[in-house]
Coordinates of C-alpha atoms (C1' of nucleotides) in Angstrom, one line a residue:
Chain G
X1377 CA -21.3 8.2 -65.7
X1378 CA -25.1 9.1 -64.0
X1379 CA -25.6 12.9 -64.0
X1380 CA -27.1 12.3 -60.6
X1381 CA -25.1 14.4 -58.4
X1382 CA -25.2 14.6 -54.5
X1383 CA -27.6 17.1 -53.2
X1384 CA -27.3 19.5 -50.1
X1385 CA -27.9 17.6 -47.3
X1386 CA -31.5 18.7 -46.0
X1387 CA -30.2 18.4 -42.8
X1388 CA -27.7 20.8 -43.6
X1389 CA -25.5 21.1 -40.6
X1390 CA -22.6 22.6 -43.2
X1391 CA -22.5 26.5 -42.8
X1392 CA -20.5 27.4 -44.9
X1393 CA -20.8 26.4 -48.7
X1394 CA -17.7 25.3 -49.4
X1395 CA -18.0 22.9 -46.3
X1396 CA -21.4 21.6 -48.5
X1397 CA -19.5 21.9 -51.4
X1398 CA -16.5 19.3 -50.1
X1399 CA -19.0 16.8 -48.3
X1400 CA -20.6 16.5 -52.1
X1401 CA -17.8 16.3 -53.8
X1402 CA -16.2 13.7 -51.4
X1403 CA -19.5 11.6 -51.4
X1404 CA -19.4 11.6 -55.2
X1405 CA -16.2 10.7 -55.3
X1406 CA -16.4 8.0 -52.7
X1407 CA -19.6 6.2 -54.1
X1408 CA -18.3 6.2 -58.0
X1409 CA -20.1 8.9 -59.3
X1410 CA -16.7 10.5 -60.5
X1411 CA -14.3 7.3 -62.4
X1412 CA -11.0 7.6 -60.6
X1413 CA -9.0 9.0 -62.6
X1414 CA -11.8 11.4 -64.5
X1415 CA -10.7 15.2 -64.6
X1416 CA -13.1 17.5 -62.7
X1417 CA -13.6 20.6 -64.6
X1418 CA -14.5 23.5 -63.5
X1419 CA -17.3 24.5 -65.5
X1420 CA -19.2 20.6 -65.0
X1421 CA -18.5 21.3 -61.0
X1422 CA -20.0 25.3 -61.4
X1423 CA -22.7 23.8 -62.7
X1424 CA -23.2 20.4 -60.8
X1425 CA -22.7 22.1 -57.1
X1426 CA -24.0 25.8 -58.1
X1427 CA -20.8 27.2 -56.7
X1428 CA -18.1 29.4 -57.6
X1429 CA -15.0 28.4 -59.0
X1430 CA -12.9 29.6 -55.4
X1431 CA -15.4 27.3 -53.3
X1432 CA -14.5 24.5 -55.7
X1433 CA -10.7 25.0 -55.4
X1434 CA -11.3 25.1 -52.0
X1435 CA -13.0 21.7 -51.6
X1436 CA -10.6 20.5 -54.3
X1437 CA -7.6 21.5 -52.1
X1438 CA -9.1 19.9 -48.8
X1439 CA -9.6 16.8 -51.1
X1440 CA -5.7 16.8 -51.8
X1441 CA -3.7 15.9 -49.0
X1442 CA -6.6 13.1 -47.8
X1443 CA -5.4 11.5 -51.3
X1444 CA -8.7 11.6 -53.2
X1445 CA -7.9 13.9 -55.7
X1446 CA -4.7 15.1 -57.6
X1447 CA -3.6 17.8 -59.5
X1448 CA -1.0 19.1 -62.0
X1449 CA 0.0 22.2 -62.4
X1450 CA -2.1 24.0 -65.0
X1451 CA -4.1 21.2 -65.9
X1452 CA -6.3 21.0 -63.4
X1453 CA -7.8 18.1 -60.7
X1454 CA -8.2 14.8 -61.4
X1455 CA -10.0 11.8 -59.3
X1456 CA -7.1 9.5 -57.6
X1457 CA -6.5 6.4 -59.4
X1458 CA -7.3 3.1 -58.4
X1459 CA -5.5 0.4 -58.3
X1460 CA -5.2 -3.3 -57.2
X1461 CA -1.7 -3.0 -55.4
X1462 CA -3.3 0.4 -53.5
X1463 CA -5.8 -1.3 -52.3
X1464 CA -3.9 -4.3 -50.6
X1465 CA -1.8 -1.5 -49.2
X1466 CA -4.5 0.6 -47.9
X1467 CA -6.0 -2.2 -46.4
X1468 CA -3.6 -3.5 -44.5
X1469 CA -2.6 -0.7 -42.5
X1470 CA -6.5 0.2 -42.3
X1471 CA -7.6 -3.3 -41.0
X1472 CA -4.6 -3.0 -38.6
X1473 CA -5.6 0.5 -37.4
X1474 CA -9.1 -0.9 -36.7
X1475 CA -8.5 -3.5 -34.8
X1476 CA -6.0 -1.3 -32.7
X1477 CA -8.6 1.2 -32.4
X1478 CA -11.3 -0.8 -31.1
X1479 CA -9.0 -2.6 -28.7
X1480 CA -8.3 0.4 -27.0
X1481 CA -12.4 2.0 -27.5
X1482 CA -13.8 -1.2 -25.6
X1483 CA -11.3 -1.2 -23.0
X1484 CA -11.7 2.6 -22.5
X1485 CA -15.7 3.4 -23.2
X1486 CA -17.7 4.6 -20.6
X1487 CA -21.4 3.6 -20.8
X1488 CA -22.3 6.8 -23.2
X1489 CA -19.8 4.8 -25.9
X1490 CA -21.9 1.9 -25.0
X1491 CA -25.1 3.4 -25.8
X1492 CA -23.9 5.1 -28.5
X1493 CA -22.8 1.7 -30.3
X1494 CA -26.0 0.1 -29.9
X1495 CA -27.8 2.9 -31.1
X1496 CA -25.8 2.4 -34.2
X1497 CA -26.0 -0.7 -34.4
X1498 CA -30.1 -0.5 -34.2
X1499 CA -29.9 1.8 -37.1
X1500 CA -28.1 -0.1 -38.9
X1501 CA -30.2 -3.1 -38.7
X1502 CA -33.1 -1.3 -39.5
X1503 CA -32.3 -0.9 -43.2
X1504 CA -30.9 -3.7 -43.9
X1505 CA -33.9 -5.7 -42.7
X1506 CA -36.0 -3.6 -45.5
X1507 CA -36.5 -5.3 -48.6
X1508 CA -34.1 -5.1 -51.1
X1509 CA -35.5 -3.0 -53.5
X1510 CA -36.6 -0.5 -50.5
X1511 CA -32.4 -0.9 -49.9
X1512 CA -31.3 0.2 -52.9
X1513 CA -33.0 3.1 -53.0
X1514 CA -31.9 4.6 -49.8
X1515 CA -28.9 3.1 -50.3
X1516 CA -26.7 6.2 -49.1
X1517 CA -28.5 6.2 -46.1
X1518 CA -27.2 2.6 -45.4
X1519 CA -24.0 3.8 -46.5
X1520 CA -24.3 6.7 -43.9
X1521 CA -25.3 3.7 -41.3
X1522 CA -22.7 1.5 -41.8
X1523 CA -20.1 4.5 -42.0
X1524 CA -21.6 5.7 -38.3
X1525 CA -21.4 2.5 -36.6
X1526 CA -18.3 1.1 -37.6
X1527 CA -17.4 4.8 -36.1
X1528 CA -19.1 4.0 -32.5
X1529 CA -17.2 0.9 -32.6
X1530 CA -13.6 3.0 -32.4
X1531 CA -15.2 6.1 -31.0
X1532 CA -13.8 5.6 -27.4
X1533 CA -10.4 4.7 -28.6
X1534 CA -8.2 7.4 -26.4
X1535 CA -5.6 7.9 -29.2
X1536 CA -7.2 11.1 -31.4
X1537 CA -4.3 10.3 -34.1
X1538 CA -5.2 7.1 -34.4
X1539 CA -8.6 7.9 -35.5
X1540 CA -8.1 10.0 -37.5
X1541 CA -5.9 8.0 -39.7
X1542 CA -8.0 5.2 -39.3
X1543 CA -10.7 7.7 -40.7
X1544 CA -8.5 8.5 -43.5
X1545 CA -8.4 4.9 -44.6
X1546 CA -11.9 4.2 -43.9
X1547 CA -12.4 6.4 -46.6
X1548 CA -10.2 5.2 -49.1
X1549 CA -12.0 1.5 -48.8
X1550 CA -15.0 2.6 -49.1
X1551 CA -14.1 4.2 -52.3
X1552 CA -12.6 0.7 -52.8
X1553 CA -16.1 -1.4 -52.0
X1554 CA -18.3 1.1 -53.6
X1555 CA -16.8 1.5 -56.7
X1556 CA -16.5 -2.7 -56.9
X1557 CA -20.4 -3.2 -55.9
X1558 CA -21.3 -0.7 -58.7
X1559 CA -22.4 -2.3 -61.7
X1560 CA -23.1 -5.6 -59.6
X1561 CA -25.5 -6.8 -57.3
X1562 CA -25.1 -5.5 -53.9
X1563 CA -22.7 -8.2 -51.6
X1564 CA -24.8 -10.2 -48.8
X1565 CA -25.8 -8.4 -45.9
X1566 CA -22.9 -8.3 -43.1
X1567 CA -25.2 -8.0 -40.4
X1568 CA -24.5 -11.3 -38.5
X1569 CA -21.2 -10.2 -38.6
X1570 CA -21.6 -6.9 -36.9
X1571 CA -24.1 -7.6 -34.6
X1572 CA -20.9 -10.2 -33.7
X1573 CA -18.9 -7.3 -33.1
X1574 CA -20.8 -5.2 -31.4
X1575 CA -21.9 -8.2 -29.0
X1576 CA -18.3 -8.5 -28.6
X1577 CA -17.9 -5.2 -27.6
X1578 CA -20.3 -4.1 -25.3
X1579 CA -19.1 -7.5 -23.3
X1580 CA -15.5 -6.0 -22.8
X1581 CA -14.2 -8.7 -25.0
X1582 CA -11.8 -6.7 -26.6
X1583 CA -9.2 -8.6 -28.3
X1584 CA -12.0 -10.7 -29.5
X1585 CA -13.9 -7.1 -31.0
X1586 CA -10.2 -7.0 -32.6
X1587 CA -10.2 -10.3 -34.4
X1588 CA -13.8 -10.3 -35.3
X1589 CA -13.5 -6.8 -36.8
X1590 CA -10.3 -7.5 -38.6
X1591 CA -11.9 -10.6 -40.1
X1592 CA -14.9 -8.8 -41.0
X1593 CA -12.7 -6.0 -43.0
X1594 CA -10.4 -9.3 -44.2
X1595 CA -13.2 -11.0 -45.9
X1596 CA -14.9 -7.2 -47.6
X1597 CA -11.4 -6.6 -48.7
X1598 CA -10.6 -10.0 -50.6
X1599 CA -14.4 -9.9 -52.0
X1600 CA -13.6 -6.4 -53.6
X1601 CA -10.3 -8.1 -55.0
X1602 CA -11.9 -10.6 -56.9
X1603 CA -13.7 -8.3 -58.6
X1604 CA -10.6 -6.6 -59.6
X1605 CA -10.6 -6.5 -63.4
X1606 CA -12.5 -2.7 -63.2
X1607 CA -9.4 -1.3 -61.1
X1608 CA -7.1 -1.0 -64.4
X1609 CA -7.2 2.6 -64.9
X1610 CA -10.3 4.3 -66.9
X1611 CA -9.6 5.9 -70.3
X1612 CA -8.6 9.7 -70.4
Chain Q
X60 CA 6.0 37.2 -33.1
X61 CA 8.9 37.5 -35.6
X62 CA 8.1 39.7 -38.8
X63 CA 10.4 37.6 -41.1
X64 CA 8.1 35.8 -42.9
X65 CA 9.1 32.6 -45.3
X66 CA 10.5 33.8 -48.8
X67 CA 10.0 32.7 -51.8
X68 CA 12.1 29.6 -52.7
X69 CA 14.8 30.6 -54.8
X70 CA 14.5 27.3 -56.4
X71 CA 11.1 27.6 -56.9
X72 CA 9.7 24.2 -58.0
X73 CA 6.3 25.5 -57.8
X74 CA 4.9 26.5 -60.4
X75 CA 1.4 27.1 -59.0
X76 CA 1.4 30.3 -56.3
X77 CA -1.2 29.0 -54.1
X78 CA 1.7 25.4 -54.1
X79 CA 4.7 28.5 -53.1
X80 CA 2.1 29.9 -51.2
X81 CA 1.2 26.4 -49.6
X82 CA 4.9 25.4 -48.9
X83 CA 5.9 29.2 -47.4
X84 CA 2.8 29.0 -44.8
X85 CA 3.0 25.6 -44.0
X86 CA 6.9 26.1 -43.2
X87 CA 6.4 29.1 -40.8
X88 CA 3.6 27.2 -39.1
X89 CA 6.3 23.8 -38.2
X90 CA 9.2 26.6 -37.1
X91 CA 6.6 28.6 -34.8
X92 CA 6.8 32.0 -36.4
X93 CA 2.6 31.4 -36.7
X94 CA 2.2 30.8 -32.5
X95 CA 0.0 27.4 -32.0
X96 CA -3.2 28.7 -32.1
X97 CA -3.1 32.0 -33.2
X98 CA -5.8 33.6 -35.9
X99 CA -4.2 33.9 -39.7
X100 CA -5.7 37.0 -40.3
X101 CA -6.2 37.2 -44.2
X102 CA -5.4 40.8 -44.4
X103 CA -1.9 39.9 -42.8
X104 CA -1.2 37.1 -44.7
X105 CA -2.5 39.2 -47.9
X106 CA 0.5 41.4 -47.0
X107 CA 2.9 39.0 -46.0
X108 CA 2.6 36.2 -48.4
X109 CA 1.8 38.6 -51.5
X110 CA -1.4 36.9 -52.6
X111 CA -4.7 36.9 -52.8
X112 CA -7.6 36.4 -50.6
X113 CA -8.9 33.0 -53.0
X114 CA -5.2 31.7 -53.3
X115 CA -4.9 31.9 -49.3
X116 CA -8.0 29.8 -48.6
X117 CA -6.6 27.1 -50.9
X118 CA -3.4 27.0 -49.3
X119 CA -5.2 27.0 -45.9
X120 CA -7.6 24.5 -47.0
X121 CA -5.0 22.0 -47.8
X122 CA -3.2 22.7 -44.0
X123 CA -7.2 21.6 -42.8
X124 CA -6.8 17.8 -43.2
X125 CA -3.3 17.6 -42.2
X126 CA -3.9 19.0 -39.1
X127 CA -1.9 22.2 -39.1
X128 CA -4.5 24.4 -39.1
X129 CA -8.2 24.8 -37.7
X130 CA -11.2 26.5 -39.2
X131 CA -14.6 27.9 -36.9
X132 CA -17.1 28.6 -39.3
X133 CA -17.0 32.7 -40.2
X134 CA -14.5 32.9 -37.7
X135 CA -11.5 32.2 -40.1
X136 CA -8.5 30.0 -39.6
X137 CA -6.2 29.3 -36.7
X138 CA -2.8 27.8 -36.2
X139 CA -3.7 24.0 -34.7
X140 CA -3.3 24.0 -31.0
X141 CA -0.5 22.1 -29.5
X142 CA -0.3 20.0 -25.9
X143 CA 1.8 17.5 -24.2
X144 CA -0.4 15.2 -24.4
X145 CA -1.0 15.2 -28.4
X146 CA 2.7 15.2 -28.4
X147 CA 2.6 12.1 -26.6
X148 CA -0.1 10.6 -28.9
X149 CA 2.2 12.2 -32.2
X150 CA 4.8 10.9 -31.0
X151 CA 4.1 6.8 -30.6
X152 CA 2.8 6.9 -33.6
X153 CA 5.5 8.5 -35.6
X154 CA 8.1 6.4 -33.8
X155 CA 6.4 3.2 -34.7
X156 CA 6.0 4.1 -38.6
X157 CA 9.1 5.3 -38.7
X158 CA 10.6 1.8 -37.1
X159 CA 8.5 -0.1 -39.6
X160 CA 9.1 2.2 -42.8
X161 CA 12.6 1.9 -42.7
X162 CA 12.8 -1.6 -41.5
X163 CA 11.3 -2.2 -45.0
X164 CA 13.2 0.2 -46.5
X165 CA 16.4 -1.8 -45.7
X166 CA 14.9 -4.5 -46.6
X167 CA 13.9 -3.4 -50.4
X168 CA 16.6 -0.7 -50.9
X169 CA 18.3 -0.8 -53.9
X170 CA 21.8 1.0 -54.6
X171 CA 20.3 4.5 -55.8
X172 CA 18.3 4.4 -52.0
X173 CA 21.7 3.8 -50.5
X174 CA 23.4 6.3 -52.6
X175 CA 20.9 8.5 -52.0
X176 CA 21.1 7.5 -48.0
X177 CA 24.7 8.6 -48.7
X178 CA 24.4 11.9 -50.1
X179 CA 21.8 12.4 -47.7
X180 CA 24.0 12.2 -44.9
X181 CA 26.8 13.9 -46.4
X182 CA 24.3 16.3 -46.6
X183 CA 23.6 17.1 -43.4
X184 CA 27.0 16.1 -41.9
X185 CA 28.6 19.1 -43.9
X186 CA 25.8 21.6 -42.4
X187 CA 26.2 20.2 -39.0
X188 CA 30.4 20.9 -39.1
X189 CA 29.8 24.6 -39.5
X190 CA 30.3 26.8 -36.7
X191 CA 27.7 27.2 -34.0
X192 CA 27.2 30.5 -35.1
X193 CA 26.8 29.9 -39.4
X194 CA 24.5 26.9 -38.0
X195 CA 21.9 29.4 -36.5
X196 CA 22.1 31.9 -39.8
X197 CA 21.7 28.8 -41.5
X198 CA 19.0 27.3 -39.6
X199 CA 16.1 26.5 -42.1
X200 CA 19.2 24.7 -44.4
X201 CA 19.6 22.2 -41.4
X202 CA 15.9 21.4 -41.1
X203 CA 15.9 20.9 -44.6
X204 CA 18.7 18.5 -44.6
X205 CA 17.8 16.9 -42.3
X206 CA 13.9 16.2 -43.2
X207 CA 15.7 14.8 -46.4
X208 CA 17.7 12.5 -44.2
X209 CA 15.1 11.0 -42.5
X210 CA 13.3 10.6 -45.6
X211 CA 16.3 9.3 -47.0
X212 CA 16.2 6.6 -44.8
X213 CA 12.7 5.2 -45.4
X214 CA 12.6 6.3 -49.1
X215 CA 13.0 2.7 -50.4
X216 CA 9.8 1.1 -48.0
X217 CA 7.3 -0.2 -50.5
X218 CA 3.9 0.8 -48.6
X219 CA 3.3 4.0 -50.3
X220 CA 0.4 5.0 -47.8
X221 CA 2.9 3.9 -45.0
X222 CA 5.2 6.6 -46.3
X223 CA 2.4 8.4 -46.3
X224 CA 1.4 8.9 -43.2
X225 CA 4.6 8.8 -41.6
X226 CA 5.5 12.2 -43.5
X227 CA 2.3 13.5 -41.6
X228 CA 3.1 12.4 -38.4
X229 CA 7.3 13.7 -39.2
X230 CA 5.5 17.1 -39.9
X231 CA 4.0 17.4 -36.9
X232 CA 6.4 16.1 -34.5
X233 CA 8.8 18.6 -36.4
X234 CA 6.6 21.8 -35.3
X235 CA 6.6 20.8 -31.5
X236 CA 10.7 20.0 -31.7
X237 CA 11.5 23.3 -34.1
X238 CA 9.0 25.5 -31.1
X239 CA 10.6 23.5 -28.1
X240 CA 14.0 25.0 -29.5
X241 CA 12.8 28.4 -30.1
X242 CA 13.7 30.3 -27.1
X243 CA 16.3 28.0 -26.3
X244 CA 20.1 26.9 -27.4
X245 CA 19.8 24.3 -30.4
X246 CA 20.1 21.0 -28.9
X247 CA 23.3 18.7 -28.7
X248 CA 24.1 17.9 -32.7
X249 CA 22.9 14.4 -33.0
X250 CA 25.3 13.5 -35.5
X251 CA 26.8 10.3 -33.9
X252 CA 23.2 9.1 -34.2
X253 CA 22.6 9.7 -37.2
X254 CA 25.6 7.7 -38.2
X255 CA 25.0 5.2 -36.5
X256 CA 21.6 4.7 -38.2
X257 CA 23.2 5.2 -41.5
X258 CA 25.9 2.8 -41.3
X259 CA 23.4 -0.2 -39.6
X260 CA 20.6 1.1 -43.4
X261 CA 24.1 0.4 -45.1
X262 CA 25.2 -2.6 -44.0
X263 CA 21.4 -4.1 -44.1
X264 CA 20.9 -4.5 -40.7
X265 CA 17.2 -3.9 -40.6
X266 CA 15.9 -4.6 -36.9
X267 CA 19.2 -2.1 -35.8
X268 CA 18.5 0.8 -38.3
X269 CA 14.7 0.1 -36.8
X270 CA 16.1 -0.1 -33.5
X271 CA 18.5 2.9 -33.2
X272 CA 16.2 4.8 -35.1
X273 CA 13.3 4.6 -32.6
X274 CA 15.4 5.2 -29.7
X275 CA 16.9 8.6 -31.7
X276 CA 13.6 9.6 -32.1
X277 CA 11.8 8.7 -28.3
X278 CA 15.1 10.7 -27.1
X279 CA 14.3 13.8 -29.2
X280 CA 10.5 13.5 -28.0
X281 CA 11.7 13.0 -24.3
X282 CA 13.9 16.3 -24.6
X283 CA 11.0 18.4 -25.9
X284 CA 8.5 17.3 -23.5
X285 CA 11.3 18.3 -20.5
X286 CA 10.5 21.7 -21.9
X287 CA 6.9 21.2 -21.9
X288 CA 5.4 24.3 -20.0
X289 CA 5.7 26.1 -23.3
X290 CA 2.7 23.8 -24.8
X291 CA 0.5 25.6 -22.9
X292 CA -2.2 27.8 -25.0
X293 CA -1.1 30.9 -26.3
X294 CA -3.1 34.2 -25.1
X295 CA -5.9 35.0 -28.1
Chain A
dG526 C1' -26.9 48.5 -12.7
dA527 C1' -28.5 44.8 -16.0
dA528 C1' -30.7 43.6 -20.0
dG529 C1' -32.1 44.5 -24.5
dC530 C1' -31.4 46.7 -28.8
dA531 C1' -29.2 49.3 -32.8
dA532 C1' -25.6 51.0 -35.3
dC533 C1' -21.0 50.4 -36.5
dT534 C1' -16.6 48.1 -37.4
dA535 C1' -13.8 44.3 -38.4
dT536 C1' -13.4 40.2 -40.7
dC537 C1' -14.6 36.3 -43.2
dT538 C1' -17.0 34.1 -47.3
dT539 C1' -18.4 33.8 -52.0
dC540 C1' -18.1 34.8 -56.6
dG541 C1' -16.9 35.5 -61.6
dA542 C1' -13.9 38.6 -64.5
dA543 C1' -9.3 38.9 -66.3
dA544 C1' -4.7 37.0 -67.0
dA545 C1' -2.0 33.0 -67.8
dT546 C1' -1.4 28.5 -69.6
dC547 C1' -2.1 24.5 -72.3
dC548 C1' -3.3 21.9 -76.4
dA549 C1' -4.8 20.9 -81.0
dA550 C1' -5.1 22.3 -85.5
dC551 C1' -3.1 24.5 -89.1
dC552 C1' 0.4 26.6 -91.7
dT553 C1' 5.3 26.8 -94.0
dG554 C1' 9.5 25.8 -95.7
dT555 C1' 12.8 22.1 -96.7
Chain B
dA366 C1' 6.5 13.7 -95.6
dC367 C1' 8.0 16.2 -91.6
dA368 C1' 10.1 19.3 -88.1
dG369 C1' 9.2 23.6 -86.3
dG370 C1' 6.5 27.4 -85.5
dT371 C1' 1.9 30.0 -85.0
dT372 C1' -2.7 30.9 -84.1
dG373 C1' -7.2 30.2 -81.7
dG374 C1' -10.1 28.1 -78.4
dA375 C1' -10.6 25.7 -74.1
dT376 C1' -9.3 25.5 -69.5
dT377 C1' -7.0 26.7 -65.3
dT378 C1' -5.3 30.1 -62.1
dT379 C1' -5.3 34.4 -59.7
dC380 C1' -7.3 38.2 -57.7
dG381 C1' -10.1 41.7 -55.1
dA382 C1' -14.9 43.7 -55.0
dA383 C1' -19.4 42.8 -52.9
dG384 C1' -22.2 40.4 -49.7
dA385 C1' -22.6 38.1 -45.2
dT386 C1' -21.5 37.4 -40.5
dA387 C1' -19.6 38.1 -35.8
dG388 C1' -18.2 41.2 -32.2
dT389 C1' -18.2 45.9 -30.0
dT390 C1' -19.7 50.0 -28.5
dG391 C1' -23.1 53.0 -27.0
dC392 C1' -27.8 54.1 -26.1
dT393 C1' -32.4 53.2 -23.9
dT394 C1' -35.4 51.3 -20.8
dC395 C1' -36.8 49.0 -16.7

DNA sequence: GAAGCAACTATCTTCGAAAATCCAACCTGT
DNA sequence: ACAGGTTGGATTTTCGAAGATAGTTGCTTC
């Protein structure tokens, strides 16, 4: 496991520590840093985040009901397991949410959504058309990128619930993809396939936003699960 | 505002305080005795709940994600604000998950679900025989029973995260049903219903249970919203 | 009277010490 | 050898004191 851990953000929009504290925590977890499955102790995390063991239960708690973490009594917090079966699950009702989410974001965005997108989208593009090296370096900022467009996309969807489940999942694959592209060379850029979708969508085409984004997610999904042999559980 | 506040279970599964401390608040935030969007002042809940300041914020942190609760930076927490139109959104969701988890639920069940369905129902049906009067003493029994009924029903659906979010979106449509009946007569008993539903999961008849469970649920959401003028925002 | 400022109060936020719990290693008697 | 019990160290859980922040009141000045 790299020691590396997640700094406070310089831009720091988090005022209150244990806000900074569960943004971490979740990115670590997220990106692989913590093995599902590892126990979190408090006297690594005191250390790692420089903060208190109440801020830590804190974040750990938020971390609970979105499913990322889990905890017996006594014994502490653990990182969720992973597993092959979970992530068929999860994806399915995510890809579905999606596609029902965007449906309703193109046919409802005003031109702010619009702009919004495309800004995205731009920023997006930018880093992946830096050279691969340059990539993996800032690779949490391409993360961050991909993370904030394929939020435009849905971000005029009307239904608040809705998004925010579909947030929920969103998070739980990309705990899925991350933790598959680890120890192997990043996938192939995506980026004909979401300039696709965003083409789609700033045209009003909205069931075809739908199908392209649901293939897009189809395809990530079943490239993760060939590279299912590290989803059997880690060791204690 | 009511003084009672939530007692210790006499069961008391939880080992943990801040999990008794969890369950208590969360349960007097979904019957109303916390008004939507009213301040939990940590000195009052230090009295109330018997605990301490750090155990509270872990409790309150785990209400943050579900929804249940809001937190402005150095401001403290609030109970989540309610609306008819959130309701609205709630409520298609939950109807839909619900339809879907217990189609599969049928579907999978074996006989310990339907046993369980049984019992369930039995449950319930014994609570709802009582007089009109032991029913009102009795009040949080009959929310329990019947949150295990409903669960009852969708207990054998193989998508875990379906389950998942469907017990989010049950907790929340519970809050605006349990604060729609507050200052008013309990509603007709819906026991017929829940027969019916019961008797169509029995006899594995799928689409029906899906069916007749839906159109339980859009009535229950069509009588709260006829009560709607108390969704608007409480006083601060 | 309005705006600016200062002191004061109420409340939230953070932290680590102390109590409670778990677990592994070590006895002890059969 | 083994079941059962005991001790000690590692870790979690709980708690309220101390620091930080927001909101209020009252004073001063223009």
């Amino acid at each position: 496991m790299p020691p590396r851990i997640r700094q406070t953000a310089a831009e720091a929009d988090a005022v209150l520590v244990s806000q900074d504290v569960l943004s971490r925590l979740k990115g670590d977890i997220l990106d692989g840093h913590f093995a599902p499955g590892a126990r979190l102790r408090f006297a690594d995390l005191q250390k790692s985040y420089s903060a208190g063991i109440g801020t830590l239960r804190e974040a750990l708690s938020h971390l609970l009901p979105e499913g990322l973490v889990e905890l017996d009594a006594n014994r502490g917090f653990r990182v969720a397991a992973i597993s092959a079966a979970e992530l068929r699950d999860v994806s399915a009702l995510h890809i579905e949410f999606e596609r029902r989410a965007i449906v309703e974001s193109v046919r409802h965005g005003e031109d702010a959504w619009e702009a919004g997108l495309v800004l995205a989208f731009h920023r997006l593009a930018k880093i992946e058309r830096l050279s691969r090296e340059e990539r993996k370096q800032r690779s949490s900022e391409w993360v961050a990128a991909h993370r904030d467009f394929h939020r435009a996309l849905v971000a005029a969807c009307p239904s608040r619930w809705l998004l925010r489940l579909r947030a929920q999942l969103y998070d739980h694959m990309e705990r899925y993809r991350l933790i598959s592209q680890r120890h192997r060379p990043l996938g192939p850029a995506k980026r004909a396939e979401h300039e696709a979708i965003r083409d789609a969508a700033v045209a009003r085409k909205a069931e075809l936003a739908g199908e392209l984004l649901a293939a897009h997610l189809r395809e990530t999904t079943e490239t993760v699960l060939r590279h299912a042999p590290q989803f059997m559980p880690a060791p204690p």
